[in-house]
Amino acid sequence: MFWLYNLALPLLAPLWLPWMLWRASRRQGGPNWRERLGNYRLRPNPDRPRVWLHAVSVGEVVAARPILKELRAAWPQAEVVLSVTTSSGHQIAESLVPELADHLVYFPIDLLRFQVRAMSSARPSVVAVMETELWMNFFWAAKAFGARTLVVNGRISDRSFRRARRVRGFYRALLRFVDRCLMQTEGDAERIRALGAFQVEVQGNSKFDEGGQAASEDEERWRTELGLSRDKPVVVVGSTRDSAEESLVVEAIRLVGPERVRVVHAPRHLESAPALAESVTRALGGVALRSKGETGDYLILDTFGELAGVYSTADVVVVGGGFSNLGGQNILQPLAHGKPVLHGPHMANFRDVAQGAAECGATRVCADAESLAAAIDQLLADERLRERMGQAARDYVATNLGAAKRYAEAIRFEGEAREKPSAGV
């Protein structure tokens, strides 16, 4: 299977290469193509073991942050290489260097020569990938250079599992190069076992820890920064992912009455901000842009890395990704702030988190603009309901903390086990 994969990948380049270039062109700022071809400027340091942690994009970088923080505390002598695939992930990850990571690079394209070139430069003792970013040549090269390999904070969505089962033989061959799969839930563990994984453990979701850290943000500082006075309640809209979701939210605000609230709206992809601004202007009459330093009753947060803190200002939070059938987005950051959260019904990528939050009374599901407007109306009118949902949210997050430390300890254990043989030579 390994050699079949490496035969097929170059032959199919006319199909996947234009798609990859097109995706890169749609992002703000392009990747470092030198690094994407495996050309790293990393020199071996015999005095420090090296950890390579791969986080694809923004969501994975956010989930990696608490793991890296715990790793620094548990294994300060380790040198950390953090890799990403997208330019948006790179921009978020830049804030982690040098405090939590020593090097930030773009992930190599999974052609064998590029992965071998990158691995020969990085020479890690342990390789860990966030969630389930599984690349055959990357793991093969890691094992070829003697690294221990892990999946951390692993998850497999229903949609991904359905696709993966069709090529189960491929995943069975790939997972032979992974030493440990550390998954978020028992359901995720069962799926990766079915695909052929060997040593599988359930360790929890590090995004709870990231949410817990975000809850320390200073609300008053953000209110001052964004010009959010207390004369009106604040609705924060996070991570809407397409024009249909944005239109649905804007219509809900129109039904609520834009004169009654202040809105901070953060689209998931910043390149969609101009179209969102046009939509808001047509429907509601005016818009402000955070990137221009503007303030106003409808503020578009078209900047990187601020949404987690801005959630602290909300009276009500709306999270996108689930109004359209896109699998949902992370709801843990606003829950950790103790905010009532409204989201759509399509939360397959965050099924367990969404189910747990709904069962404890911290969230509500809204299917369309009318039900979203009705839920916002009810919450704005009932302070006690907002407080009950907010406390349920805090309690839910608090009872699920600790996964980041377990992942950091696993990375340290594998790295130190890898270093022990060489120490005796």
XYZ file of C-alpha atoms in Angstrom:
425
model
C 0.000 0.000 0.000
C 2.866 2.371 0.801
C 4.425 2.034 -2.645
C 1.038 2.115 -4.370
C 0.298 5.419 -2.599
C 3.650 6.844 -3.706
C 3.042 5.727 -7.270
C -0.469 7.171 -7.391
C 0.231 10.526 -5.737
C 2.519 11.950 -8.462
C 0.338 10.490 -11.216
C -2.702 12.228 -9.757
C -0.909 15.575 -9.312
C -2.850 17.161 -12.240
C -5.964 16.699 -10.089
C -4.836 17.627 -6.568
C -2.170 20.246 -7.357
C -4.499 22.822 -9.030
C -7.013 22.337 -6.215
C -4.306 22.938 -3.583
C -3.055 26.061 -5.375
C -6.600 27.360 -5.746
C -7.284 26.878 -2.033
C -4.056 28.686 -1.136
C -4.929 31.602 -3.437
C -8.223 32.163 -1.638
C -6.528 32.731 1.719
C -5.139 36.025 2.903
C -1.411 35.636 2.440
C 0.145 32.596 0.838
C 2.131 29.781 2.430
C 5.913 29.518 2.393
C 6.318 27.246 -0.620
C 9.955 26.594 0.219
C 8.832 24.983 3.464
C 5.938 23.227 1.759
C 8.611 21.484 -0.336
C 10.364 20.335 2.834
C 13.176 22.905 2.869
C 13.599 23.692 6.558
C 16.405 25.603 8.196
C 16.501 23.532 11.353
C 19.799 22.462 12.815
C 20.085 19.454 15.137
C 20.661 20.301 18.789
C 22.155 17.296 20.621
C 21.483 18.941 23.976
C 17.698 19.256 23.462
C 15.226 16.569 22.354
C 12.936 17.831 19.617
C 9.150 17.517 19.400
C 7.338 18.071 16.102
C 3.669 18.966 16.683
C 1.472 19.380 13.617
C -1.714 21.474 13.759
C -3.433 21.989 10.402
C -5.285 25.284 10.753
C -6.847 27.678 13.243
C -8.951 25.156 15.167
C -6.091 22.738 15.659
C -3.683 25.512 16.667
C -6.202 26.666 19.271
C -6.500 23.106 20.602
C -2.703 22.755 20.603
C -2.083 25.870 22.690
C -2.909 24.347 26.110
C -0.983 21.176 25.220
C 2.090 23.235 24.366
C 1.706 25.192 27.590
C 1.601 21.992 29.624
C 4.507 20.553 27.626
C 6.661 23.589 28.414
C 5.954 23.082 32.095
C 6.455 19.303 32.088
C 9.430 19.077 29.704
C 11.091 22.512 29.450
C 14.260 21.144 27.839
C 12.338 19.940 24.782
C 12.635 21.986 21.589
C 9.253 22.304 19.841
C 8.695 22.538 16.096
C 5.100 23.555 15.349
C 3.850 23.010 11.795
C 0.660 24.231 10.116
C -0.864 23.861 6.674
C -2.903 27.056 6.187
C -1.881 30.701 6.214
C -4.654 31.480 8.721
C -3.313 28.791 11.034
C 0.169 30.271 10.596
C -1.012 33.715 11.650
C -2.580 32.356 14.831
C 0.446 30.154 15.551
C 2.857 33.091 15.295
C 1.660 34.250 18.712
C 2.918 30.984 20.261
C 6.549 31.569 19.231
C 8.868 31.623 21.151
C 6.920 31.228 24.404
C 5.331 27.853 23.616
C 7.103 26.771 20.418
C 10.659 27.293 19.248
C 10.072 27.016 15.499
C 7.039 27.563 13.261
C 6.999 26.001 9.785
C 4.592 25.054 7.032
C 3.827 21.350 6.733
C 5.449 19.634 3.727
C 3.331 18.358 0.857
C 3.026 14.604 1.383
C 5.322 13.534 -1.422
C 8.022 11.196 -0.188
C 10.986 13.335 -1.212
C 9.578 16.415 0.528
C 8.793 14.553 3.744
C 12.223 12.889 3.860
C 13.892 16.250 3.223
C 11.914 17.899 6.034
C 12.402 15.040 8.485
C 16.147 14.912 7.850
C 16.326 18.556 8.855
C 13.954 18.366 11.836
C 15.211 15.038 13.298
C 12.487 14.876 15.997
C 12.439 12.438 18.886
C 8.656 12.420 18.860
C 6.052 13.460 16.286
C 2.482 14.298 17.326
C -0.395 15.350 15.073
C -3.484 17.153 16.299
C -6.873 15.509 15.831
C -6.603 13.116 12.857
C -4.352 14.674 10.249
C -3.077 11.398 8.821
C -0.470 11.473 6.049
C 1.218 8.255 4.951
C 4.633 9.636 3.958
C 4.878 11.943 6.947
C 4.457 9.094 9.405
C 6.667 6.776 7.344
C 9.469 9.353 7.323
C 9.095 9.954 11.057
C 9.519 6.243 11.757
C 12.368 5.981 9.246
C 14.258 8.605 11.257
C 13.500 6.851 14.546
C 10.800 9.124 15.974
C 7.940 7.986 18.166
C 4.595 8.874 16.569
C 1.299 9.903 18.168
C -2.133 11.213 17.329
C -3.241 13.600 20.100
C -6.679 15.081 20.763
C -7.821 12.662 18.078
C -11.298 12.755 16.642
C -13.056 11.258 13.613
C -16.336 12.793 12.519
C -19.226 10.711 11.190
C -18.589 12.043 7.682
C -14.853 11.365 7.808
C -15.446 7.855 9.120
C -17.864 7.017 6.317
C -15.276 8.105 3.769
C -12.380 6.369 5.526
C -14.176 3.014 5.678
C -14.275 2.921 1.887
C -10.448 2.802 1.841
C -9.944 0.910 5.099
C -6.935 -0.943 3.678
C -5.140 2.344 3.122
C -5.732 3.493 6.705
C -4.759 0.108 8.112
C -1.407 0.418 6.310
C -0.942 4.047 7.357
C -1.764 3.432 11.023
C 1.032 0.837 11.231
C 3.351 3.856 11.400
C 1.504 5.405 14.380
C 2.614 4.213 17.811
C -0.286 5.609 19.861
C -3.672 7.117 19.024
C -4.901 9.289 21.903
C -8.525 10.147 21.219
C -11.088 12.577 22.600
C -13.962 10.152 23.219
C -14.725 6.451 23.255
C -16.636 6.913 20.002
C -13.549 8.361 18.340
C -11.504 5.474 19.760
C -13.901 2.887 18.338
C -13.730 4.496 14.886
C -9.955 4.568 14.694
C -9.743 0.970 15.966
C -12.118 0.000 13.154
C -9.709 1.625 10.692
C -6.826 -0.471 11.971
C -5.174 1.462 14.811
C -3.341 -0.560 17.438
C -2.641 1.233 20.730
C -5.696 3.439 21.270
C -6.535 5.408 24.423
C -9.202 7.946 25.407
C -7.738 11.107 26.947
C -10.362 13.839 26.498
C -10.596 17.095 24.547
C -7.903 19.756 25.003
C -10.290 22.428 23.731
C -11.924 22.383 27.161
C -8.568 23.480 28.571
C -8.196 26.145 25.893
C -11.671 27.402 26.759
C -10.774 27.482 30.435
C -7.696 29.592 29.685
C -9.707 31.954 27.466
C -12.147 32.561 30.326
C -9.484 34.641 32.087
C -9.790 37.374 29.428
C -10.505 40.888 30.733
C -14.063 41.826 29.751
C -13.679 45.518 30.552
C -10.553 45.806 28.417
C -12.376 44.291 25.455
C -15.434 46.479 25.975
C -13.233 49.565 25.954
C -11.216 48.325 22.970
C -14.350 47.678 20.891
C -16.421 50.629 22.104
C -19.089 48.426 23.677
C -20.881 50.523 26.274
C -23.434 48.926 28.601
C -26.453 50.827 27.299
C -27.355 47.865 25.070
C -26.870 44.101 25.381
C -24.157 42.529 23.230
C -24.652 39.612 20.851
C -21.364 38.025 19.706
C -21.573 35.928 16.545
C -18.626 33.588 16.038
C -17.395 31.536 13.092
C -20.165 31.743 10.512
C -18.811 29.796 7.562
C -20.771 30.635 4.424
C -23.054 33.278 2.949
C -26.182 31.317 3.889
C -25.236 31.319 7.577
C -24.309 34.983 7.461
C -27.628 35.880 5.832
C -29.494 33.814 8.418
C -27.801 35.629 11.310
C -28.284 39.068 9.764
C -31.982 38.310 9.228
C -32.316 37.164 12.844
C -30.796 40.436 14.048
C -33.218 42.343 11.809
C -36.118 40.467 13.408
C -34.806 41.142 16.917
C -34.391 44.819 16.089
C -30.877 46.120 15.394
C -31.585 49.199 17.497
C -31.928 46.966 20.588
C -28.494 45.295 20.513
C -24.853 45.705 19.682
C -23.471 42.946 17.491
C -19.885 41.742 17.080
C -19.726 39.314 14.151
C -16.589 37.240 13.434
C -16.765 35.263 10.170
C -14.743 32.030 10.133
C -12.869 33.068 6.974
C -11.667 36.668 6.908
C -11.848 36.832 3.125
C -15.655 36.721 3.466
C -15.719 39.945 5.520
C -16.333 42.321 2.556
C -19.357 40.326 1.375
C -20.658 40.160 4.956
C -20.253 43.923 5.295
C -22.309 44.450 2.130
C -25.021 42.122 3.430
C -25.223 43.909 6.781
C -25.289 47.329 5.119
C -28.141 46.315 2.803
C -30.230 44.766 5.586
C -29.463 46.955 8.592
C -28.022 50.176 7.253
C -24.444 50.303 8.467
C -21.391 48.370 9.593
C -18.015 48.937 11.281
C -14.789 47.035 10.620
C -12.408 46.072 13.404
C -9.462 46.016 10.969
C -9.980 49.757 10.391
C -10.259 50.555 14.088
C -13.930 51.428 13.728
C -16.675 50.965 16.311
C -20.416 50.722 15.825
C -23.614 48.856 16.590
C -22.705 46.115 14.086
C -18.982 45.460 14.235
C -17.338 42.891 11.960
C -14.367 41.302 13.689
C -12.192 40.860 10.598
C -8.988 40.224 12.554
C -7.103 37.126 13.686
C -6.960 35.772 17.209
C -9.410 38.056 19.018
C -12.677 36.128 19.100
C -11.833 34.085 22.222
C -11.393 37.273 24.240
C -14.338 39.083 22.659
C -16.705 36.334 23.833
C -16.220 37.769 27.329
C -18.292 40.832 26.358
C -21.372 38.892 25.232
C -24.782 38.662 26.813
C -25.709 36.069 24.173
C -23.424 34.110 21.846
C -24.316 32.687 18.430
C -21.851 30.146 16.975
C -21.903 29.319 13.271
C -20.947 26.249 11.300
C -24.126 24.403 12.244
C -26.854 26.440 10.551
C -25.619 25.206 7.182
C -24.681 21.538 7.021
C -20.977 22.169 7.665
C -20.378 20.155 10.821
C -20.411 23.014 13.321
C -17.721 25.059 15.037
C -16.164 25.048 18.503
C -18.586 26.229 21.216
C -16.252 25.689 24.181
C -14.713 29.159 24.362
C -18.013 30.992 24.945
C -19.172 28.236 27.303
C -16.013 28.690 29.368
C -16.834 32.383 29.644
C -20.193 31.398 31.114
C -22.266 32.585 28.154
C -25.527 31.088 26.857
C -24.827 29.715 23.379
C -27.143 29.357 20.393
C -26.117 27.254 17.401
C -27.553 25.348 14.447
C -28.569 21.679 14.279
C -25.652 20.428 12.134
C -22.913 19.851 14.732
C -21.512 16.499 13.563
C -17.878 17.574 13.992
C -18.574 18.583 17.601
C -21.311 16.090 18.323
C -20.205 14.995 21.790
C -19.454 18.509 23.017
C -22.735 19.866 21.645
C -24.732 16.993 23.122
C -23.157 17.401 26.552
C -23.724 21.162 26.551
C -27.356 20.756 25.518
C -28.014 18.116 28.168
C -26.751 20.371 30.945
C -28.825 23.318 29.706
C -26.001 25.567 28.473
C -27.063 25.789 24.813
C -30.059 25.884 22.521
C -30.411 24.695 18.946
C -31.976 27.017 16.361
C -32.754 25.845 12.844
C -33.581 29.116 11.055
C -33.597 32.893 11.373
C -37.010 32.975 13.055
C -36.101 30.483 15.802
C -32.738 32.180 16.319
C -34.399 35.579 16.683
C -36.942 34.115 19.134
C -34.167 32.567 21.253
C -32.185 35.815 21.320
C -35.347 37.696 22.285
C -36.085 35.316 25.142
C -32.558 35.462 26.517
C -32.367 39.246 26.334
C -35.648 39.505 28.203
C -34.778 37.006 30.955
C -31.604 37.758 32.910
C -32.137 34.797 35.242
C -32.308 32.412 32.293
C -29.031 33.838 30.981
C -27.453 33.322 34.402
C -28.681 29.710 34.678
C -27.391 28.811 31.233
C -24.123 30.608 31.912
C -23.517 28.749 35.161
C -24.351 25.444 33.493
C -21.785 26.313 30.815
C -19.041 27.035 33.384
C -19.758 23.823 35.261
C -19.712 21.765 32.077
C -16.300 23.076 31.060
C -14.872 22.747 34.583
C -15.752 19.059 34.825
C -13.885 18.273 31.573
C -10.540 19.975 32.190
C -7.195 18.178 32.253
C -6.836 16.591 28.792
C -4.060 18.972 27.726
C -1.875 17.865 30.620
C -2.449 14.195 29.775
C -1.446 14.779 26.152
C 1.660 16.712 27.190
C 2.665 13.922 29.556
C 2.224 11.336 26.797
C 4.426 13.349 24.428
C 7.083 13.690 27.121
C 6.923 9.987 27.975
C 7.406 8.955 24.349
C 10.149 11.497 23.788
C 12.108 10.482 26.864
C 11.698 6.789 25.992
C 13.091 7.552 22.521
C 16.084 9.402 24.001
C 17.075 6.756 26.583
C 18.743 4.275 24.195
C 20.983 6.954 22.682
C 21.911 8.227 26.145
C 23.624 4.921 26.924
C 25.672 4.709 23.736
